[in-house]
CSV table of C-alpha atoms in Angstrom, one decimal:
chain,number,residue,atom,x,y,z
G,1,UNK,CA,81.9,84.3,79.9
G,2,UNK,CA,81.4,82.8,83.4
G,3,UNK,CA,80.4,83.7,86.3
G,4,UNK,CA,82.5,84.4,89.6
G,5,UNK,CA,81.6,85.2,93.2
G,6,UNK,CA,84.2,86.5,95.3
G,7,UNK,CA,83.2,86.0,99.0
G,8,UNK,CA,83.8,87.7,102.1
G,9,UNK,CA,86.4,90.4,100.7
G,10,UNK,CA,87.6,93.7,102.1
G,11,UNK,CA,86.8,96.3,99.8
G,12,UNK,CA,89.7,98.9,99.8
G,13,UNK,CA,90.5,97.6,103.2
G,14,UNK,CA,87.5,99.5,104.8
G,15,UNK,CA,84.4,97.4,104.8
G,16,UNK,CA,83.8,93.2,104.1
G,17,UNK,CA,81.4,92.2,101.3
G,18,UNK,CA,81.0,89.6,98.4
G,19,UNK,CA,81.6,90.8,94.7
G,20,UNK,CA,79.5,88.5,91.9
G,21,UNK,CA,81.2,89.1,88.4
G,22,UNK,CA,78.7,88.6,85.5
G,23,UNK,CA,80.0,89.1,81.5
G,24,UNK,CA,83.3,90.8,82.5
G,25,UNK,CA,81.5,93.1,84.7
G,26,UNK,CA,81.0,93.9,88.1
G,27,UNK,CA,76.7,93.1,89.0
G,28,UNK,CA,76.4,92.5,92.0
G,29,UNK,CA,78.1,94.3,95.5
G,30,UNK,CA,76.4,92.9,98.9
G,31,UNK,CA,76.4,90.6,101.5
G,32,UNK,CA,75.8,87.5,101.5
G,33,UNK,CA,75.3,87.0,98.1
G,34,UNK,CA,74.6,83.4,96.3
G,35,UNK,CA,74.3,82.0,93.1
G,36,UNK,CA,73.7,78.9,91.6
G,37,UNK,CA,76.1,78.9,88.8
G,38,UNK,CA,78.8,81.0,90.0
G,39,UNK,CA,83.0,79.8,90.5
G,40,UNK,CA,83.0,81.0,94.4
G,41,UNK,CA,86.3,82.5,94.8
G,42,UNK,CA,86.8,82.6,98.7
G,43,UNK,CA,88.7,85.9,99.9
G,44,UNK,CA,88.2,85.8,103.2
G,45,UNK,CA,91.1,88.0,104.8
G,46,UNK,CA,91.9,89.3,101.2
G,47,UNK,CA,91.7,93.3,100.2
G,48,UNK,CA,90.1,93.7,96.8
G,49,UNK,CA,91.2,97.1,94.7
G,50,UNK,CA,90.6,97.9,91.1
G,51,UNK,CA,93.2,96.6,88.8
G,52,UNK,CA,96.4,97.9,89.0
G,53,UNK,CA,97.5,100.3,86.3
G,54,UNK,CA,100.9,100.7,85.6
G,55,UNK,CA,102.1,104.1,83.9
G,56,UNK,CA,105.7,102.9,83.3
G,57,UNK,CA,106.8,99.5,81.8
G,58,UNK,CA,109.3,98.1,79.9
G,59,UNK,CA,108.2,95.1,77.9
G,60,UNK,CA,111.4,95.8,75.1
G,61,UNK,CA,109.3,93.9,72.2
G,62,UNK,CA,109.7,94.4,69.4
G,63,UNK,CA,113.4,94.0,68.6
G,64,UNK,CA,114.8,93.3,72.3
G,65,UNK,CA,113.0,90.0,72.5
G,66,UNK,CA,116.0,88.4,74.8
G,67,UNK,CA,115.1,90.8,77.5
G,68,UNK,CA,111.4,90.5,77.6
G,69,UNK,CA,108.3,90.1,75.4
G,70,UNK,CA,104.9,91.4,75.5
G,71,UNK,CA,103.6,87.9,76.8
G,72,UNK,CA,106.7,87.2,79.9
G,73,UNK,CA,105.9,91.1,80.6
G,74,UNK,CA,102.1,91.0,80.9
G,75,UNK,CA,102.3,87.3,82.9
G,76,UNK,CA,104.7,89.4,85.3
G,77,UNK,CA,102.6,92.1,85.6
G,78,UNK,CA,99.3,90.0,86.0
G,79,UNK,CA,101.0,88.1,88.8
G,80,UNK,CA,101.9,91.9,90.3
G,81,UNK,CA,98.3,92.6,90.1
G,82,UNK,CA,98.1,94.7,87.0
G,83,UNK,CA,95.5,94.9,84.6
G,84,UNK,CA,97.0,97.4,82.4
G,85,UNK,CA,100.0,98.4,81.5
G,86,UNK,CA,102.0,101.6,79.5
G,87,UNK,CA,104.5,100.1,76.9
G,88,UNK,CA,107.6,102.6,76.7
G,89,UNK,CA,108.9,103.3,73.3
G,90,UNK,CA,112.6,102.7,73.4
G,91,UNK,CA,111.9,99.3,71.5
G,92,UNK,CA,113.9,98.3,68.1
G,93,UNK,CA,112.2,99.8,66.0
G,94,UNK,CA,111.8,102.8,68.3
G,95,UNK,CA,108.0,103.1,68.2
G,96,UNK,CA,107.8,106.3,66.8
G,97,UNK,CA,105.3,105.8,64.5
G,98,UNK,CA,101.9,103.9,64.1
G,99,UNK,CA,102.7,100.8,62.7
G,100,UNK,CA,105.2,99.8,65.6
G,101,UNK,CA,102.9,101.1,68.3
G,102,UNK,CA,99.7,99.1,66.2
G,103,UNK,CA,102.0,96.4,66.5
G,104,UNK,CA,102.6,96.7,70.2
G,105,UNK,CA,98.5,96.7,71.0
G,106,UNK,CA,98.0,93.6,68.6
G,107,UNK,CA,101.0,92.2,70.7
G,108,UNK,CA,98.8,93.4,73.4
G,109,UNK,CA,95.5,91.8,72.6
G,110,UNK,CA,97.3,88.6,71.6
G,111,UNK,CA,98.5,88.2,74.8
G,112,UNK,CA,95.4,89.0,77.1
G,113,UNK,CA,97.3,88.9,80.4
G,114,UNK,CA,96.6,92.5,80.6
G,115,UNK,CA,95.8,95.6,79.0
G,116,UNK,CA,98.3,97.0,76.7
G,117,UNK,CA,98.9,101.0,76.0
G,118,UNK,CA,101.5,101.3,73.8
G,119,UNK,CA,103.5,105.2,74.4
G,120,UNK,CA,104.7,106.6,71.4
G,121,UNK,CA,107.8,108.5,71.3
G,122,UNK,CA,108.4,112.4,71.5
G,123,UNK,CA,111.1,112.3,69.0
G,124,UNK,CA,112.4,110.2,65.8
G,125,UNK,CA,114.3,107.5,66.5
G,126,UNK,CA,114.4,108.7,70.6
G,127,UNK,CA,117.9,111.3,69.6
G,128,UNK,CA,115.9,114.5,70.2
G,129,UNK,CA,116.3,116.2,67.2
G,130,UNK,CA,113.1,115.6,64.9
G,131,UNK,CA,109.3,115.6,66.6
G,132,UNK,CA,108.1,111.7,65.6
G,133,UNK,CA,104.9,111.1,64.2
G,134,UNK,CA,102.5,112.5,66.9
G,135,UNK,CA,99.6,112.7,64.8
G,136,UNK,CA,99.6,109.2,63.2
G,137,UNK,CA,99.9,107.6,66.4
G,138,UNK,CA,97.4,109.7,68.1
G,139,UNK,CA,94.7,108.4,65.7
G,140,UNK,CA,96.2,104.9,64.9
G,141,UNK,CA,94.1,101.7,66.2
G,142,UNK,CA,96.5,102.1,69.4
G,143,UNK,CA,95.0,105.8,70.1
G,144,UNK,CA,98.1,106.7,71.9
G,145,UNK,CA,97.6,109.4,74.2
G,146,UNK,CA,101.2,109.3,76.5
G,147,UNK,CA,104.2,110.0,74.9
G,148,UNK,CA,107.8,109.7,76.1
G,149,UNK,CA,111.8,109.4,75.2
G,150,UNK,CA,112.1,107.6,78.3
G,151,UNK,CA,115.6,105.7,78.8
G,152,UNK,CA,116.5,109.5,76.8
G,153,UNK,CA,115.7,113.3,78.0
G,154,UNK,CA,114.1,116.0,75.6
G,155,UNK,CA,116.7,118.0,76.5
G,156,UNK,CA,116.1,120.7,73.9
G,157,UNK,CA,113.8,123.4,74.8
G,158,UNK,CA,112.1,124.0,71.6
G,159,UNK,CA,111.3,120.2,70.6
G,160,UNK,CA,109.7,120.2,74.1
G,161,UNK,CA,108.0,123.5,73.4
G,162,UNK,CA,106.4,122.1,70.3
G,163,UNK,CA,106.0,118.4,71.8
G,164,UNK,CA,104.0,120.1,74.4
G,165,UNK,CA,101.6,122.5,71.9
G,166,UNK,CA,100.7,119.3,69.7
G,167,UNK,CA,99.3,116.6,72.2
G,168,UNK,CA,97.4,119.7,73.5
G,169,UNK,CA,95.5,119.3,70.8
G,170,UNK,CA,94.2,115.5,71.7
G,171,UNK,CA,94.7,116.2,75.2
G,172,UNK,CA,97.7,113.9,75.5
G,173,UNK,CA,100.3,113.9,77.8
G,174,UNK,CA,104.3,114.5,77.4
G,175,UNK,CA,106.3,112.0,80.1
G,176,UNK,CA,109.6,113.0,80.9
G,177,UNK,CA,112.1,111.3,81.6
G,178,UNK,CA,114.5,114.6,83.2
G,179,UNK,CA,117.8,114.4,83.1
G,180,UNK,CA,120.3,117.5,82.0
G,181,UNK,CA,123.0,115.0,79.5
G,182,UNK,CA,125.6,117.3,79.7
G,183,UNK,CA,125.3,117.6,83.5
G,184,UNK,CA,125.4,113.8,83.5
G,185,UNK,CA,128.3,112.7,81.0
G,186,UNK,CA,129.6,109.3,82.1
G,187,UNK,CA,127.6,109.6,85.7
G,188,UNK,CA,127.2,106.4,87.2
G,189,UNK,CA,125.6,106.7,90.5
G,190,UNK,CA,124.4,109.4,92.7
G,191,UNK,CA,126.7,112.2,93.4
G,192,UNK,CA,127.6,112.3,97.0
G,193,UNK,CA,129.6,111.1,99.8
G,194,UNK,CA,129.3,107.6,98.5
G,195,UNK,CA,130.1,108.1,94.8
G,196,UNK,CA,133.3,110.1,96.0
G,197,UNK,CA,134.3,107.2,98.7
G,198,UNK,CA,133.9,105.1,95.4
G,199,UNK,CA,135.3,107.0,92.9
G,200,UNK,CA,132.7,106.7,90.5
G,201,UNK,CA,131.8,109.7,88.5
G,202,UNK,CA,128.3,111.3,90.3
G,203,UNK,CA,124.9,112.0,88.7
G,204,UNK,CA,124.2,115.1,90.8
G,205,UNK,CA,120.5,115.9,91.7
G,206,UNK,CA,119.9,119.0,89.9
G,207,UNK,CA,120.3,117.3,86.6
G,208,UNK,CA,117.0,116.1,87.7
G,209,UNK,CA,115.4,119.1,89.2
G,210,UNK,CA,116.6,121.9,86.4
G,211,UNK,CA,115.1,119.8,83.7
G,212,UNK,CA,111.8,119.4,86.3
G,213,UNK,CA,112.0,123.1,86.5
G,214,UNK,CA,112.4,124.3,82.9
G,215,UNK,CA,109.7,122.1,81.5
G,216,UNK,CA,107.2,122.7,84.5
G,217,UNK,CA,107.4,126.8,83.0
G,218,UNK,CA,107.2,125.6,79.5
G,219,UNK,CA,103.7,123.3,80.9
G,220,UNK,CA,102.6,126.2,82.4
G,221,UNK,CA,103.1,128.9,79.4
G,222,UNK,CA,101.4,126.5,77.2
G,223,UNK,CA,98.5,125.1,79.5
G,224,UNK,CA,99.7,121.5,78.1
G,225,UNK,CA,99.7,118.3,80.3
G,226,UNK,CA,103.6,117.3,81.6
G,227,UNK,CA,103.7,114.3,83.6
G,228,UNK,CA,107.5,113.3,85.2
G,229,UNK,CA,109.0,110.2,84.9
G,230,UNK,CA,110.1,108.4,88.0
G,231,UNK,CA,111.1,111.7,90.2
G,232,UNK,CA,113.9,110.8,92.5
G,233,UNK,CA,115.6,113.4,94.6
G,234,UNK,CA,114.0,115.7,97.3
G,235,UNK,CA,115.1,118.9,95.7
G,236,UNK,CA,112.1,117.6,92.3
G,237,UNK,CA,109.2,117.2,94.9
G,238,UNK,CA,109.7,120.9,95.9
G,239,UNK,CA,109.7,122.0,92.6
G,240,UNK,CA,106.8,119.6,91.5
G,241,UNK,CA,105.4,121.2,95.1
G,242,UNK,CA,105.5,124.7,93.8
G,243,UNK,CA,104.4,124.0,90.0
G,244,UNK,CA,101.2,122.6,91.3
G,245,UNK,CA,100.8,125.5,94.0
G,246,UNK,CA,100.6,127.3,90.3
G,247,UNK,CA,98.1,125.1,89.0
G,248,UNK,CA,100.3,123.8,86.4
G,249,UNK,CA,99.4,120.4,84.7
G,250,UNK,CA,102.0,118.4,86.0
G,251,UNK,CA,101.9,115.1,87.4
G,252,UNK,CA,104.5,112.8,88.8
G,253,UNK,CA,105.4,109.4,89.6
G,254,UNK,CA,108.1,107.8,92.0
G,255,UNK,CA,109.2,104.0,91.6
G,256,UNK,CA,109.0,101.4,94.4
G,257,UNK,CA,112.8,101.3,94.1
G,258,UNK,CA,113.5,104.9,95.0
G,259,UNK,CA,111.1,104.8,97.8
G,260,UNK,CA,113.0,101.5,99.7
G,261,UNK,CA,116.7,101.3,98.3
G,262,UNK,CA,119.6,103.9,98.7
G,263,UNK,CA,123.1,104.7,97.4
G,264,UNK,CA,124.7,102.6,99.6
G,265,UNK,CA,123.8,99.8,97.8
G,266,UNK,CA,126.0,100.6,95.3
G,267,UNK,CA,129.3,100.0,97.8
G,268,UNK,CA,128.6,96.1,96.8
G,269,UNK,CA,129.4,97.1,93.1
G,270,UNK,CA,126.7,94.4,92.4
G,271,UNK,CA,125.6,96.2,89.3
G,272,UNK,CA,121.9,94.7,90.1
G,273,UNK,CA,121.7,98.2,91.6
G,274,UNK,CA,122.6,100.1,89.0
G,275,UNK,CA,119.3,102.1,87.6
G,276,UNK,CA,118.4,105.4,85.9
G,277,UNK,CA,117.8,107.7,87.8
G,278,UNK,CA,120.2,106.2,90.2
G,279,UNK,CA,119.3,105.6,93.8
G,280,UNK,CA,119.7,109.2,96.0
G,281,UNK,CA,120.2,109.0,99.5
G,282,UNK,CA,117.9,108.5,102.6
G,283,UNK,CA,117.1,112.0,102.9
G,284,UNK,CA,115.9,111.8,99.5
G,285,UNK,CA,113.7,108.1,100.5
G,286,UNK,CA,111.8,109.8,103.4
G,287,UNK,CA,111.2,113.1,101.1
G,288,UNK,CA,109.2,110.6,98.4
G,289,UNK,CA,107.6,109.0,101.1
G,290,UNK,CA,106.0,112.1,102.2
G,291,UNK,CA,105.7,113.5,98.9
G,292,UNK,CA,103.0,110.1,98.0
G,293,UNK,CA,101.1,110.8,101.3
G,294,UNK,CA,101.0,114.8,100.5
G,295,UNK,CA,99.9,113.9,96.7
G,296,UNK,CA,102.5,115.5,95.3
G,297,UNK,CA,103.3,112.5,93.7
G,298,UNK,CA,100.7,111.7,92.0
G,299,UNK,CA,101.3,107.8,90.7
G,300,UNK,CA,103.9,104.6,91.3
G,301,UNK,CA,105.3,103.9,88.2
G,302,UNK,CA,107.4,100.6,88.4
G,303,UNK,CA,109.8,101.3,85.5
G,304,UNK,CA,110.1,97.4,85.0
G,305,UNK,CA,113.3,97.0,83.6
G,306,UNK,CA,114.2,93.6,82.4
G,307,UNK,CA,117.6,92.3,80.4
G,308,UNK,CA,119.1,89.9,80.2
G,309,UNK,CA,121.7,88.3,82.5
G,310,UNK,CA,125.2,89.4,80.5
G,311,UNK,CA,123.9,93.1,80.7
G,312,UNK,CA,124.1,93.2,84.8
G,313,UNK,CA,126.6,89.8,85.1
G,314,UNK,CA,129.8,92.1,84.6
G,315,UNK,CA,132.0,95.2,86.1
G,316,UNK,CA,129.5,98.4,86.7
G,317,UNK,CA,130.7,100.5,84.6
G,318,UNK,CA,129.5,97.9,81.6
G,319,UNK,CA,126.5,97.1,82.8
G,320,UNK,CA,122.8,98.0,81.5
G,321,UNK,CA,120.7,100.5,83.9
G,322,UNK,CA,117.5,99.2,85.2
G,323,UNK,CA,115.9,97.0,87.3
G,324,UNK,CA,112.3,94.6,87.0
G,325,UNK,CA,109.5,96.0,89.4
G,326,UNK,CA,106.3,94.4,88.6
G,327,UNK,CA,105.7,91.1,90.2
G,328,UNK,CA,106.7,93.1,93.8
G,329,UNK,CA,105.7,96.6,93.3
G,330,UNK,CA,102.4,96.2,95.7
G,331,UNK,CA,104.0,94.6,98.5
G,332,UNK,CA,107.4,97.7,98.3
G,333,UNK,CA,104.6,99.8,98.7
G,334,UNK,CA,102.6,98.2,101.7
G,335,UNK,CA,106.1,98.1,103.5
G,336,UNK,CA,107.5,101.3,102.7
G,337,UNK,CA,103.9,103.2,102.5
G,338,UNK,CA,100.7,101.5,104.1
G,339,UNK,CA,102.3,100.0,107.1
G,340,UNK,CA,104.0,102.8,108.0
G,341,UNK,CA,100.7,104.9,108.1
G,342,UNK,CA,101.4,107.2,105.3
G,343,UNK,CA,98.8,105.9,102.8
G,344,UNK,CA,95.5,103.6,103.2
G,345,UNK,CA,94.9,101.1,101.0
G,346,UNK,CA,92.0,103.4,99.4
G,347,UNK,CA,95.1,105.6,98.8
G,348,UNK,CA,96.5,102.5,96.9
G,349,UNK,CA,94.0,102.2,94.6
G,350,UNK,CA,94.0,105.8,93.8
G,351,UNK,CA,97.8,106.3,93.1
G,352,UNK,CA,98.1,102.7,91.4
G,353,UNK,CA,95.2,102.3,89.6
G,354,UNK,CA,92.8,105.3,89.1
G,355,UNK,CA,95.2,108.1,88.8
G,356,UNK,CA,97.1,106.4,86.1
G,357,UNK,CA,94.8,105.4,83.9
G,358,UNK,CA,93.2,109.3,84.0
G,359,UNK,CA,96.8,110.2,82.9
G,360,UNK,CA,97.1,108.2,80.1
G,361,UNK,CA,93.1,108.5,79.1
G,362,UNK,CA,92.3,104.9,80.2
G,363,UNK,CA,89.9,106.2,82.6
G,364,UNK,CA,86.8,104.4,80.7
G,365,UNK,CA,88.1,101.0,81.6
G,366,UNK,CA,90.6,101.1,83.6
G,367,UNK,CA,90.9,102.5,87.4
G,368,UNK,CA,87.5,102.5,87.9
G,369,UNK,CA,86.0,102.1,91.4
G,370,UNK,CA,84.5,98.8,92.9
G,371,UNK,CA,80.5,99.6,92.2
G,372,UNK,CA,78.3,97.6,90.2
G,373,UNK,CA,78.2,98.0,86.7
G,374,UNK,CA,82.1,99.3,86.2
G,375,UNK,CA,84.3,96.7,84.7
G,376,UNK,CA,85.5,93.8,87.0
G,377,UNK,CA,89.3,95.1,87.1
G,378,UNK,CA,90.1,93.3,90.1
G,379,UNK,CA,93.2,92.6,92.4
G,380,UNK,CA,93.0,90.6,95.2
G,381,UNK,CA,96.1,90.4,98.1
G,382,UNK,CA,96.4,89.0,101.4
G,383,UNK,CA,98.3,91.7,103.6
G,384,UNK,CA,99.2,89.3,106.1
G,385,UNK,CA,101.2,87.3,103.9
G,386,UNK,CA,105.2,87.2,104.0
G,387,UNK,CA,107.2,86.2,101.2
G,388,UNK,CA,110.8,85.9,100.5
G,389,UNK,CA,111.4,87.4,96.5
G,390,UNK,CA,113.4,85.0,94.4
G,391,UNK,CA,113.6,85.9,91.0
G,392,UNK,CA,114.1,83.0,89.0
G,393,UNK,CA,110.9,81.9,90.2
G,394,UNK,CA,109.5,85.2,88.6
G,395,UNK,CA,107.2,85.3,85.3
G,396,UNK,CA,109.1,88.0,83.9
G,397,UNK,CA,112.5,87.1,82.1
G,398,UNK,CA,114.9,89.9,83.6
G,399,UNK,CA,116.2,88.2,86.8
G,400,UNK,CA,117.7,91.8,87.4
G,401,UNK,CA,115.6,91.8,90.5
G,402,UNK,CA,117.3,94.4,93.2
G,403,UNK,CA,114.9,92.9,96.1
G,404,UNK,CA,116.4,89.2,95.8
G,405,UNK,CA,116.2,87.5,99.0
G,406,UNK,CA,114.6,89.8,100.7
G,407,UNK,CA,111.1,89.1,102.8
G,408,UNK,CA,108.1,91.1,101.6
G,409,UNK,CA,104.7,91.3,103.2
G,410,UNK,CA,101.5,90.8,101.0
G,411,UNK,CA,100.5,88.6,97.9
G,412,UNK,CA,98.6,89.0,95.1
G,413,UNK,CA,95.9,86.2,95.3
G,414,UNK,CA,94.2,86.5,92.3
G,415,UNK,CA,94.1,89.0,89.4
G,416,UNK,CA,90.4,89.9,87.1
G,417,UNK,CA,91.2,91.3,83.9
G,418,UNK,CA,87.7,92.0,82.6
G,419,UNK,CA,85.9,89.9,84.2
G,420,UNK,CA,88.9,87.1,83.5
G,421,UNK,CA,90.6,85.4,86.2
G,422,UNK,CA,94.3,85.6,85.1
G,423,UNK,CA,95.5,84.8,88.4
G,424,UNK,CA,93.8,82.2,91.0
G,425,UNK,CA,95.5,80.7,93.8
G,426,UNK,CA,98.7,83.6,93.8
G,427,UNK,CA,99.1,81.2,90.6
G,428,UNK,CA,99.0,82.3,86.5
G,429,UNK,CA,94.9,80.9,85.4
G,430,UNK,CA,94.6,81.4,81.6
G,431,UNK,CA,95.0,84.8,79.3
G,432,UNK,CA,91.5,86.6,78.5
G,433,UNK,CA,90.6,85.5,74.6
């Protein structure tokens, strides 16, 4: 494996020193450090963080293949910064049981962009009825420890209940994605002032927050681990606020979507916009905002969510929810959350690398602080870089990008997976093998 020295970097934003990588490790931390034999990568200017760690991705293989695969996801999220990743279950087959979710870590490992994690669904097939295997997956070759019917809420009490009691066992995690169905039946935006000015049938907040509420009692009468799926509306971070005031296990994450873009994107109709949980209003914006800098929120989960362009290229009502998130989601949140004060870039690291991976038990190589002898998981950006997004220029194959001419600040300039250089030069280098 060879041997890199990154010069003159800002580490966590706070103090300027050289970082010499040695057999996918971190040796050396100093100044002035030199080496004969070393690939000097010069970062003068540049703010190094642990790898990113992403709790919430999309990469739709197997069976969705036209949206994304494991290797246009991983090269997307590598470019983003990301050194692991959280593969959501609502694949085809559904991976709900440990051969698929074996298959999405081999996927994984093939790849070597990135980490991997496959998440294993709550329930059969992702329809709510029928716990899916748990156990097997737990103790597959893919050790899942996160599992989730994202895309689909467990809205039934007693599934949660007993979803809840079995990955205490393991000391997994249940990841919600809350949303009340029947209060929610053909919703297509937010409800408010702008889903009544457009006549389009309203997803109202409290479909969010009674789910929040119902399965933050059932966390805390069990002692189990609950972790909420991109949160959304300021009404959840009060209830999130209160759970914890209980010392409930409950964790939460907020997208860089909800934290930049509003409802009133929807008056274009441009069903780019169009996203589960939809967009609140601004009230809701400024509440997540402060809800990150309080730690309510725990994480940022991107919920990259790529298809193709015939899913979003038609009338709204027809079109697929979701929107991609991971080639961007570092500079969203240095405009909507660092420059504006509210977080440090020492917060960064801890709400998009560390906390994440000690939610879904990745904590032994991933998240891990920059000090010799920890992995070299390594991102590094410029902050004083501007750059206008334009999605077909984008790794990833969704093109469903919601920030599409818009100028960003910051840049990834290059990405260590293990000691691996995936990205050099803001450019894709070569997959770890």
């Amino acid at each position: 494996m060879s041997t890199y020295l990154i010069k003159g970097a800002s580490l966590l934003g706070e103090r300027v020193a050289d970082i010499l990588i040695e057999d996918g490790k971190i040796a050396r931390i100093g100044q002035d450090l030199e080496t004969a034999d070393a690939q000097v990568v010069d970062a003068s200017g540049q703010i190094a963080l642990p790898g990113l760690v992403d709790i919430h991705t999309h990469l739709r293989q197997p069976g969705y293949e036209a949206s994304e695969t494991v290797e246009t996801g991983t090269r997307a999220a590598a470019l983003g910064g990301y050194t692991a990743v959280f593969a959501m279950a609502n694949s085809l087959p559904v991976a709900d049981t440990a051969a698929v979710v074996e298959q999405v870590d081999r996927l994984g490992k093939e790849s070597g962009w990135c980490r991997v994690q496959p998440i294993g669904s709550v329930t059969v097939g992702l329809k709510g009825e029928f716990l899916s295997d748990i156990g097997s997956m737990a103790t597959s070759e893919a050790k899942v420890r996160v599992f989730s019917d994202d895309g689909m809420c467990v809205y039934d009490p007693a599934i949660m209940r007993r979803a809840l009691e079995y990955v205490k066992t393991f000391d997994g995690v249940i990841a919600q994605h809350a949303q009340e169905p029947r209060l929610t039946e053909g919703a297509q935006m937010n409800e408010g002032k702008v889903s009544a000015d457009l006549g389009l049938t309203g997803w109202p907040a409290v479909a969010e927050e009674a789910i929040i509420a119902r399965d933050v009692l059932l966390a805390e009468h069990l002692n189990s681990r609950l972790h909420i799926c991109h949160l959304s509306t300021k009404g959840s971070v009060e209830v999130v606020r209160w759970a914890k005031s209980r010392g409930v296990q409950v964790t939460a994450e907020v997208t860089p979507h909800h934290l930049i873009l509003t409802d009133e994107k929807a008056r274009t109709y441009d069903p780019i916009f169009k996203v589960n949980p939809p967009l609140r209003t601004e009230e809701d914006v400024l509440a997540l905002r402060q809800a990150v800098a309080d730690g309510i929120i725990d994480v940022i989960g991107t919920d990259h969510a790529p298809h193709p362009a015939e899913s979003k290229e038609c009338e709204w009502a027809c079109a697929a929810n979701g929107m991609t998130g991971l080639e961007q989601a570092l500079s969203i949140i240095q405009m909507t959350l660092v420059e504006p004060g509210h977080i440090t870039w020492a917060d960064v690291a801890r709400i998009m690398s560390e906390t994440p991976a000690k939610i879904g038990s990745l904590d032994a190589e991933q998240g891990r602080p920059l000090a010799e002898g920890e992995p070299a998981n390594i991102v590094l950006v410029d902050p004083k870089a501007t750059r206008v997004i334009k999605p077909e220029e984008q790794a990833t194959k969704g093109k469903n990008n919601p920030y599409r001419g818009m100028e960003v600040p910051g840049a990834v300039r290059a990405t260590f997976y293990a000691g691996h250089p995936t990205v050099l030069n803001g450019e894709l280098a070569s997959p770890r093998r």
